[in-house]
CSV table of C-alpha atoms in Angstrom, one decimal:
chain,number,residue,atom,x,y,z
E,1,UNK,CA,9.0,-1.0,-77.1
E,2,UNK,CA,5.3,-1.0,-78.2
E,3,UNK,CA,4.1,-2.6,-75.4
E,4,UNK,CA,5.9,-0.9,-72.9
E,5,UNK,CA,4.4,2.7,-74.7
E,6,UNK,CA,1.0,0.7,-74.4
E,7,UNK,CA,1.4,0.1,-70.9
E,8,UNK,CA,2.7,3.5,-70.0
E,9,UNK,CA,-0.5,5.4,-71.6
E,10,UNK,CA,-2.8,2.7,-70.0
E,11,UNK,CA,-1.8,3.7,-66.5
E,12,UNK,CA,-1.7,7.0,-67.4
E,13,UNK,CA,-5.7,6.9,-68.0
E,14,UNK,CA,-6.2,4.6,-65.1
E,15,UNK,CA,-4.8,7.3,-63.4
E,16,UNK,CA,-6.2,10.0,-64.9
E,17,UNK,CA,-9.9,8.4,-64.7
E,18,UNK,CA,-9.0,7.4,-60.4
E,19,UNK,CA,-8.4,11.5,-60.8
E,20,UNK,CA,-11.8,12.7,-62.3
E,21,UNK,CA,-13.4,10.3,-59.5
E,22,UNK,CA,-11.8,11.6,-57.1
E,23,UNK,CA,-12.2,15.8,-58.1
E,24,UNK,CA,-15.8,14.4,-58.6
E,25,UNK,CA,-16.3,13.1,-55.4
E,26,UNK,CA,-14.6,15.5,-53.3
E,27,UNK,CA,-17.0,18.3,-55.0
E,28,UNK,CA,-19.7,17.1,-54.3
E,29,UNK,CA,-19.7,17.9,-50.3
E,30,UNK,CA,-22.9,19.1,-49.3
E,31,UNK,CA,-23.5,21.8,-46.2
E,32,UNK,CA,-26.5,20.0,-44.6
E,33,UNK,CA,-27.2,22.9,-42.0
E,34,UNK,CA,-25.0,24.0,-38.8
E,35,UNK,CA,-21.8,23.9,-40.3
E,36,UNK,CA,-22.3,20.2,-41.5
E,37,UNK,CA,-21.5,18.6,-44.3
E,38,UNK,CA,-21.9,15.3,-46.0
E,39,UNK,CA,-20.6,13.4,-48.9
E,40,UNK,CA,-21.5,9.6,-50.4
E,41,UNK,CA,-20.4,6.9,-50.5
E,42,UNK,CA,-17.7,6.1,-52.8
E,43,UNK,CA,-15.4,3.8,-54.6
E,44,UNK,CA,-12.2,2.6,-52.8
E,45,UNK,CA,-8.7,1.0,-54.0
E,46,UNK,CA,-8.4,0.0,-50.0
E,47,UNK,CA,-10.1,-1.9,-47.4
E,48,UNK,CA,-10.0,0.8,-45.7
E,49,UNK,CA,-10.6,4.7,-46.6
E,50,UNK,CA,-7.2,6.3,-47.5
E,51,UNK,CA,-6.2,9.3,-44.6
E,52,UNK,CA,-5.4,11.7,-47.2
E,53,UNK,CA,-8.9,11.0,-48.6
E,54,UNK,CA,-10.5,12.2,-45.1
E,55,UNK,CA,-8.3,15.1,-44.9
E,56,UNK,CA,-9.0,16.5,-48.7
E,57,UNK,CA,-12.5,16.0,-47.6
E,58,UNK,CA,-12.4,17.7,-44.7
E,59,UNK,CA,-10.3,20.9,-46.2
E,60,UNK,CA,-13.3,21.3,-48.3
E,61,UNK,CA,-15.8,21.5,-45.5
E,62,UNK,CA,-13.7,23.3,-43.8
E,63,UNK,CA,-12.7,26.2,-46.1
E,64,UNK,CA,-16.5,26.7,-47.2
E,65,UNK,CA,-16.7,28.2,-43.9
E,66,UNK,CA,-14.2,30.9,-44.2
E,67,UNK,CA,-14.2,33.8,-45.8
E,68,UNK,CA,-13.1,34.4,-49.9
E,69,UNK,CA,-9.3,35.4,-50.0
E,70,UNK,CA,-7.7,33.5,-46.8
E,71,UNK,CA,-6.2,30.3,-48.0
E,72,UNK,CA,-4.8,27.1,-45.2
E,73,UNK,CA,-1.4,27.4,-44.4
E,74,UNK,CA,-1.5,24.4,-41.7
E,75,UNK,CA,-2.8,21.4,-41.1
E,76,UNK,CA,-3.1,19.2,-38.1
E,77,UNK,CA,-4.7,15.7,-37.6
E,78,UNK,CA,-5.7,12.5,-35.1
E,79,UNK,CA,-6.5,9.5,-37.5
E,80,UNK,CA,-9.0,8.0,-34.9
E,81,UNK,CA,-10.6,5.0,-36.3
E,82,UNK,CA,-10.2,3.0,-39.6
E,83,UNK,CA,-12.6,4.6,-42.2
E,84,UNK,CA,-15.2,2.0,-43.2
E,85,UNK,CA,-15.2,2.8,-47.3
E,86,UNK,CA,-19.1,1.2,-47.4
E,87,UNK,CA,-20.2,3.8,-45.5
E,88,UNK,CA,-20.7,7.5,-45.9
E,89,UNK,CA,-18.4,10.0,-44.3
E,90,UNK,CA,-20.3,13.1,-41.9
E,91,UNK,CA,-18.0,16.0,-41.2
E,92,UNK,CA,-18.9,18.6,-38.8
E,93,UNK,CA,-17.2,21.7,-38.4
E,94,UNK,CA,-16.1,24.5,-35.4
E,95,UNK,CA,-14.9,27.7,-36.2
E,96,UNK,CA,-12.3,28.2,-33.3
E,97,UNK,CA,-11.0,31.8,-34.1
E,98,UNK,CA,-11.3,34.5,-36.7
E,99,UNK,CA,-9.0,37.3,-36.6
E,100,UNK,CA,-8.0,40.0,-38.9
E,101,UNK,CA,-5.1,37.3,-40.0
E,102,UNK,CA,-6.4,34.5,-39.6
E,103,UNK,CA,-9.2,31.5,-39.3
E,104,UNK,CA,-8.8,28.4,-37.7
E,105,UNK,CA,-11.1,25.5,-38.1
E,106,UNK,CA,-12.0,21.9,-36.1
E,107,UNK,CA,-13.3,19.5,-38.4
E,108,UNK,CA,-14.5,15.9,-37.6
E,109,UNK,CA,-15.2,13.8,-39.5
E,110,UNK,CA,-17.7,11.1,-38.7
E,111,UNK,CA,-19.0,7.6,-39.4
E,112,UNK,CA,-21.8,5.8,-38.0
E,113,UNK,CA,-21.8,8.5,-35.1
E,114,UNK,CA,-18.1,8.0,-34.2
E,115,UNK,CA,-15.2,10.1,-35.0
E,116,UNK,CA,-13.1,8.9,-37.5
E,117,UNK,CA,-10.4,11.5,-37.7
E,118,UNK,CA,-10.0,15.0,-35.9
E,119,UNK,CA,-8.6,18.1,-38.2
E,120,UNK,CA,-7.4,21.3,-37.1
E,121,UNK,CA,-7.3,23.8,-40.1
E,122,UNK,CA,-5.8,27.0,-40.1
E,123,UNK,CA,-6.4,29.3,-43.1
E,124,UNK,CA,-4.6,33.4,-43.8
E,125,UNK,CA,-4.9,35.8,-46.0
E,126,UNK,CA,-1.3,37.0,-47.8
E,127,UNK,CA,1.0,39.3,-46.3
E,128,UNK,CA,4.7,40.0,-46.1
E,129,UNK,CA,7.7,38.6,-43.8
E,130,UNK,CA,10.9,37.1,-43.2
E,131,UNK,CA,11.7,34.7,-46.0
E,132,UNK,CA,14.3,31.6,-45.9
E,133,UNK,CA,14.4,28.1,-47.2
E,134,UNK,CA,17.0,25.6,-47.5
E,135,UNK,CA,18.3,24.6,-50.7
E,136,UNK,CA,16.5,21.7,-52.9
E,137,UNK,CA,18.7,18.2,-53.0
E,138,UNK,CA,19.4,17.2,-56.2
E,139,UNK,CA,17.4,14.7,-58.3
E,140,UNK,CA,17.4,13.1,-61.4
E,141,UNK,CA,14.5,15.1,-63.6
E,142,UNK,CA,11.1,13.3,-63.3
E,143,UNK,CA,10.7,12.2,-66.7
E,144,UNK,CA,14.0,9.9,-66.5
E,145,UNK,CA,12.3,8.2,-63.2
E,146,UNK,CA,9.9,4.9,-64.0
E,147,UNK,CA,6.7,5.2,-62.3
E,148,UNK,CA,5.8,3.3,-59.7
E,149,UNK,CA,2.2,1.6,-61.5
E,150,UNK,CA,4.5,0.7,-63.7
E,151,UNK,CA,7.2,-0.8,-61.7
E,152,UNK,CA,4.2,-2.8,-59.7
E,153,UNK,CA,2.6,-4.0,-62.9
E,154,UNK,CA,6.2,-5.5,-64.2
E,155,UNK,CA,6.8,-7.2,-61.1
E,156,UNK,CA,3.3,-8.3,-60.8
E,157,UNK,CA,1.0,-8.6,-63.6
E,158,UNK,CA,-2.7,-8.6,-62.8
E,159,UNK,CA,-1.8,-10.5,-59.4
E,160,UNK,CA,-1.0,-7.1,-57.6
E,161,UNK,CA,-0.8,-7.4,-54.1
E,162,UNK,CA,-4.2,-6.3,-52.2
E,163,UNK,CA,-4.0,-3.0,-51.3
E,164,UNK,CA,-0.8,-1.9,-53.5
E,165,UNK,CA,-3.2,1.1,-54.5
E,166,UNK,CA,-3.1,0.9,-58.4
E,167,UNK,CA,-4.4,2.7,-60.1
E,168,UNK,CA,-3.3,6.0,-57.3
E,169,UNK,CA,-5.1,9.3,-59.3
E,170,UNK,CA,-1.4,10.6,-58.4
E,171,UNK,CA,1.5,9.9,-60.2
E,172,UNK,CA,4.4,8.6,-57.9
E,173,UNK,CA,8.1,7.9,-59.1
E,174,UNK,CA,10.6,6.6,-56.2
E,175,UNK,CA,14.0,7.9,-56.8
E,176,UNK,CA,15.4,6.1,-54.2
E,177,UNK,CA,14.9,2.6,-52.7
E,178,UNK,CA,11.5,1.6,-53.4
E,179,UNK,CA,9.0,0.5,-50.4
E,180,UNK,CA,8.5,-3.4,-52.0
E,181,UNK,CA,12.8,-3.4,-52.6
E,182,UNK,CA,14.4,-6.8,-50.3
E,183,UNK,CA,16.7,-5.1,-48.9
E,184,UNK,CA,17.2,-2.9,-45.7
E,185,UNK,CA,17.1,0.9,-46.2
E,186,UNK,CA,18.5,3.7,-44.5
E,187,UNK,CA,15.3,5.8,-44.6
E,188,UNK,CA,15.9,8.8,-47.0
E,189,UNK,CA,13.8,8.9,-49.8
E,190,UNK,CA,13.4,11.4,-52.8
E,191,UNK,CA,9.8,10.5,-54.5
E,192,UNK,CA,8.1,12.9,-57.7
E,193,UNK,CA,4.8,13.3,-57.9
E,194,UNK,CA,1.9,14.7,-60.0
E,195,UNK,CA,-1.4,13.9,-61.1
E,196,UNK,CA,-1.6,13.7,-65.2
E,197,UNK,CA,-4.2,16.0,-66.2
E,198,UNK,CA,-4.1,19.8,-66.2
E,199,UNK,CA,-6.1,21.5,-64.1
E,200,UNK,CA,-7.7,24.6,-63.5
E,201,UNK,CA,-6.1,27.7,-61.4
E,202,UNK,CA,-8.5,27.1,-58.3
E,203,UNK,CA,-5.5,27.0,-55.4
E,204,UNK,CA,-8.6,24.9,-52.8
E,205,UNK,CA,-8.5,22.4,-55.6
E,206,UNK,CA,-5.0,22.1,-55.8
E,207,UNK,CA,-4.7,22.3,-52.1
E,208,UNK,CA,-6.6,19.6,-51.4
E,209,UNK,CA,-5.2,17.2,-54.1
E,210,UNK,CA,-1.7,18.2,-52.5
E,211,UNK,CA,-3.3,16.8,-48.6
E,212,UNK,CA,-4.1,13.8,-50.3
E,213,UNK,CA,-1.2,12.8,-52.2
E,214,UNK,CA,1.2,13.9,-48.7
E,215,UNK,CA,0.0,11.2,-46.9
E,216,UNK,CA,0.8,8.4,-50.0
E,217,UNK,CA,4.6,7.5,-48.8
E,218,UNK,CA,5.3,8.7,-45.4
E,219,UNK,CA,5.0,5.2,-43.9
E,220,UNK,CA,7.3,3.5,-46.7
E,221,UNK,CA,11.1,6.0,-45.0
E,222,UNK,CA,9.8,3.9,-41.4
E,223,UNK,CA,9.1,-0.1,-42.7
E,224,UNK,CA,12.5,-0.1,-45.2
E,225,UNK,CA,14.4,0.4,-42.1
E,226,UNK,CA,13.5,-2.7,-41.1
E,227,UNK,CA,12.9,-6.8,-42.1
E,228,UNK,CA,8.9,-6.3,-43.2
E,229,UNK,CA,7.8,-7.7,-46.2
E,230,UNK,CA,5.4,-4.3,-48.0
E,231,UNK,CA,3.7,-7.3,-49.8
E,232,UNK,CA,2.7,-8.7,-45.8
E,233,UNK,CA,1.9,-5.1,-44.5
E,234,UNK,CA,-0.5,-3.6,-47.1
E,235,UNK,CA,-2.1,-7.1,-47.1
E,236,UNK,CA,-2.5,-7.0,-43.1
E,237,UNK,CA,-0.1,-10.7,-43.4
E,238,UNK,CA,1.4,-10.8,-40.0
E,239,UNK,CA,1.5,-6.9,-39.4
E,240,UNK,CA,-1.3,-4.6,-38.9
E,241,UNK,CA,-0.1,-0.7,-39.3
E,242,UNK,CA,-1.9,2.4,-39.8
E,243,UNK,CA,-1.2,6.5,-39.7
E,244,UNK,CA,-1.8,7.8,-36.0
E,245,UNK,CA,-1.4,11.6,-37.1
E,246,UNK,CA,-0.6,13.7,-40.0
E,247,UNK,CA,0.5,17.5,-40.0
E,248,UNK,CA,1.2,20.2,-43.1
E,249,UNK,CA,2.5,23.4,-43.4
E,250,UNK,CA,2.2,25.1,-47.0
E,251,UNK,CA,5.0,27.9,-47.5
E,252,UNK,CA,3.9,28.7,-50.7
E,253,UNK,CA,0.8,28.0,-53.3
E,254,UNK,CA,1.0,24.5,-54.6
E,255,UNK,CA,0.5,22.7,-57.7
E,256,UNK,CA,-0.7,19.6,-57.7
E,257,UNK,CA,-0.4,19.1,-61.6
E,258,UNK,CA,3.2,20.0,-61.7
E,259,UNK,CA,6.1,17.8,-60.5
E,260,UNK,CA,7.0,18.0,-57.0
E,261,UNK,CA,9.5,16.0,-55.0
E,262,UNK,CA,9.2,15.0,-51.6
E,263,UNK,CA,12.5,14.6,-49.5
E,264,UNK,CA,11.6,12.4,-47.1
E,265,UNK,CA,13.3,10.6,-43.8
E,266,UNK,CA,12.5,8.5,-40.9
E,267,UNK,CA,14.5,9.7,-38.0
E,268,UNK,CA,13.2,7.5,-35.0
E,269,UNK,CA,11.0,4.8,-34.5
E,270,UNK,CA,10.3,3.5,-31.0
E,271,UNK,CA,7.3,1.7,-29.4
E,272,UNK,CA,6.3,0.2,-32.5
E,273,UNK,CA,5.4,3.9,-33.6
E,274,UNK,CA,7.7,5.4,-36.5
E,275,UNK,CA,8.2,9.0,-36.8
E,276,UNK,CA,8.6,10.7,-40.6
E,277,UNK,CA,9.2,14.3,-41.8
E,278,UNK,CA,9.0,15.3,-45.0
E,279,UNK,CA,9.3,18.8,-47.8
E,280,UNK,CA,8.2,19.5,-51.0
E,281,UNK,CA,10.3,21.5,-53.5
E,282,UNK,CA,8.9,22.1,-56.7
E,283,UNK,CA,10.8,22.5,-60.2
E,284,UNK,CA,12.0,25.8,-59.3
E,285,UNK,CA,13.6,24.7,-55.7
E,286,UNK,CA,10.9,26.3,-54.1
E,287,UNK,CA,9.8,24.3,-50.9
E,288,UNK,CA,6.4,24.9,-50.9
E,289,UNK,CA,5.4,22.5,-48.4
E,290,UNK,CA,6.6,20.5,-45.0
E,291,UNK,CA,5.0,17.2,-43.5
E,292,UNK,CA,5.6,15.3,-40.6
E,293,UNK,CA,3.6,12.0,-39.2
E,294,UNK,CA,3.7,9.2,-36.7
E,295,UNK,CA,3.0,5.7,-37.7
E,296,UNK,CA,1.5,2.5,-35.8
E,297,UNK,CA,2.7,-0.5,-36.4
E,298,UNK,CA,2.5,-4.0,-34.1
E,299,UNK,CA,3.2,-8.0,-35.3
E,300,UNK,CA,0.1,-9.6,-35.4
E,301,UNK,CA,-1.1,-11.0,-32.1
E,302,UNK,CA,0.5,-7.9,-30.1
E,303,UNK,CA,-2.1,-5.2,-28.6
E,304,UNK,CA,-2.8,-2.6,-31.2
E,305,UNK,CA,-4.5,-0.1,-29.5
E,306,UNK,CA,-6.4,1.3,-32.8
């Protein structure tokens, strides 16, 4: 019992410092002139820079271009190229519209001259409307769910797999079948999430920590479905995948140091690209949040065309 309690507050503060890095890092964006903006290089879990981490990065530059008060209620995005984590990210943005309700934003963000990934932000100010939501599934209470460091560290020790992504500075809990689980899934997952520490009331902050940890499991409802090791694919063994586009619309202010749970499904795959949508309820059955994306994935040897 002591050791598990050991090993439970251990990857809390692996988490919790992969956190501070992270709120560091995505602060210190820099405007270098002409709505540009720049940001270091910086440490990686990946051999490859995480798509949420691009998009955080590029809500930042983004909403230090549009007036106090409006806040983004969509999100829209090309992953382009593979982000190179030794080298530093460039993100240059467009201010496409202002109107009395709204301001939408182009962002790209670049590497070594080349475009990486292509945003499309749209931020509004509040006002008042038509409300509905459908009902939040129900789910065993967060605290009663394992989370997944934990579950990788029992199954694997220090040998974790290359690219498992411990420690994430989010806390994820599968409800459901897990992505690494032998057997075939049918696709519908219920996942919590949180990061550990409190944090301030600054709704960017938490906004942008929410685009990062969206993108974490929306490839795992589309690979269960089907006979591929998650030890082979994160490793690049015999598959190479990747996200080919991401898109977010927030309902309602989000949280990112409270629980939410992500209902998510995989309703097509075709192509060797895999289609998931995704919401987000919080504790009070609020759905504060929907997702969709499209993933790539080929055998090794096929054509990828990333």
């Amino acid at each position: 019992m002591a050791e598990d309690l050991a090993r439970t507050e251990n990857a809390r503060q692996d988490r919790a410092a992969s956190l501070r890095r992270l709120i560091a890092r995505i602060g210190q964006i820099v405007p270098v002139g002409n709505d540009r903006f720049e940001v270091p290089v910086g440490d990686s879990v990946f051999d490859r820079i995480y798509g949420g981490h691009l998009l955080a990065e590029a809500l930042m530059a983004a909403a230090a271009t549009v007036a106090e008060g409006r806040v983004m209620h969509s999100m829209h995005c090309y992953f382009l190229r593979l982000g190179d984590p030794s080298l530093a990210v460039s993100y240059s943005v467009e201010r496409l519209r202002d109107t009395r309700g709204f301001s939408v934003r182009q962002v790209r963000a670049e590497q070594a001259g080349k475009t990486v990934t292509h945003v499309t932000f749209s931020f509004a100010g509040p006002s008042e409307g038509m409300t509905h939501q459908w009902r939040m599934p129900d789910a065993p209470d967060p605290e009663s769910v394992p989370s997944r460091d934990i579950e990788l560290m029992e199954m694997h020790g220090a040998e974790l797999p290359v690219n498992a992504g411990v420690p994430w500075p989010v806390d994820v809990r599968h409800i459901d079948q897990r992505p690494w689980d032998p057997t075939i899934g049918d696709g519908h997952h219920r996942i919590w999430m949180r990061v550990d520490e409190r944090l301030p009331d600054d709704p960017l902050l938490h906004t942008a920590l929410f685009v990062y940890a969206s993108d974490i499991t929306m490839a795992d409802a589309v690979t269960v479905q089907h006979p591929i090791r998650w030890e082979d694919l994160i490793a690049g063994r015999g598959y190479f995948g990747a996200s080919l586009d991401h898109a977010i619309w927030l309902h309602a202010p989000v949280r990112a140091d409270e629980w939410l749970l992500h209902v998510q499904e995989s309703s097509r795959a075709a192509d060797g690209r895999g289609f998931t949508t995704g919401r987000f309820f919080d504790r009070a059955g609020t759905l504060v949040a929907s997702v969709a994306q499209e993933i790539f994935i080929r055998k090794a040897g096929e054509e990828s065309g990333k």
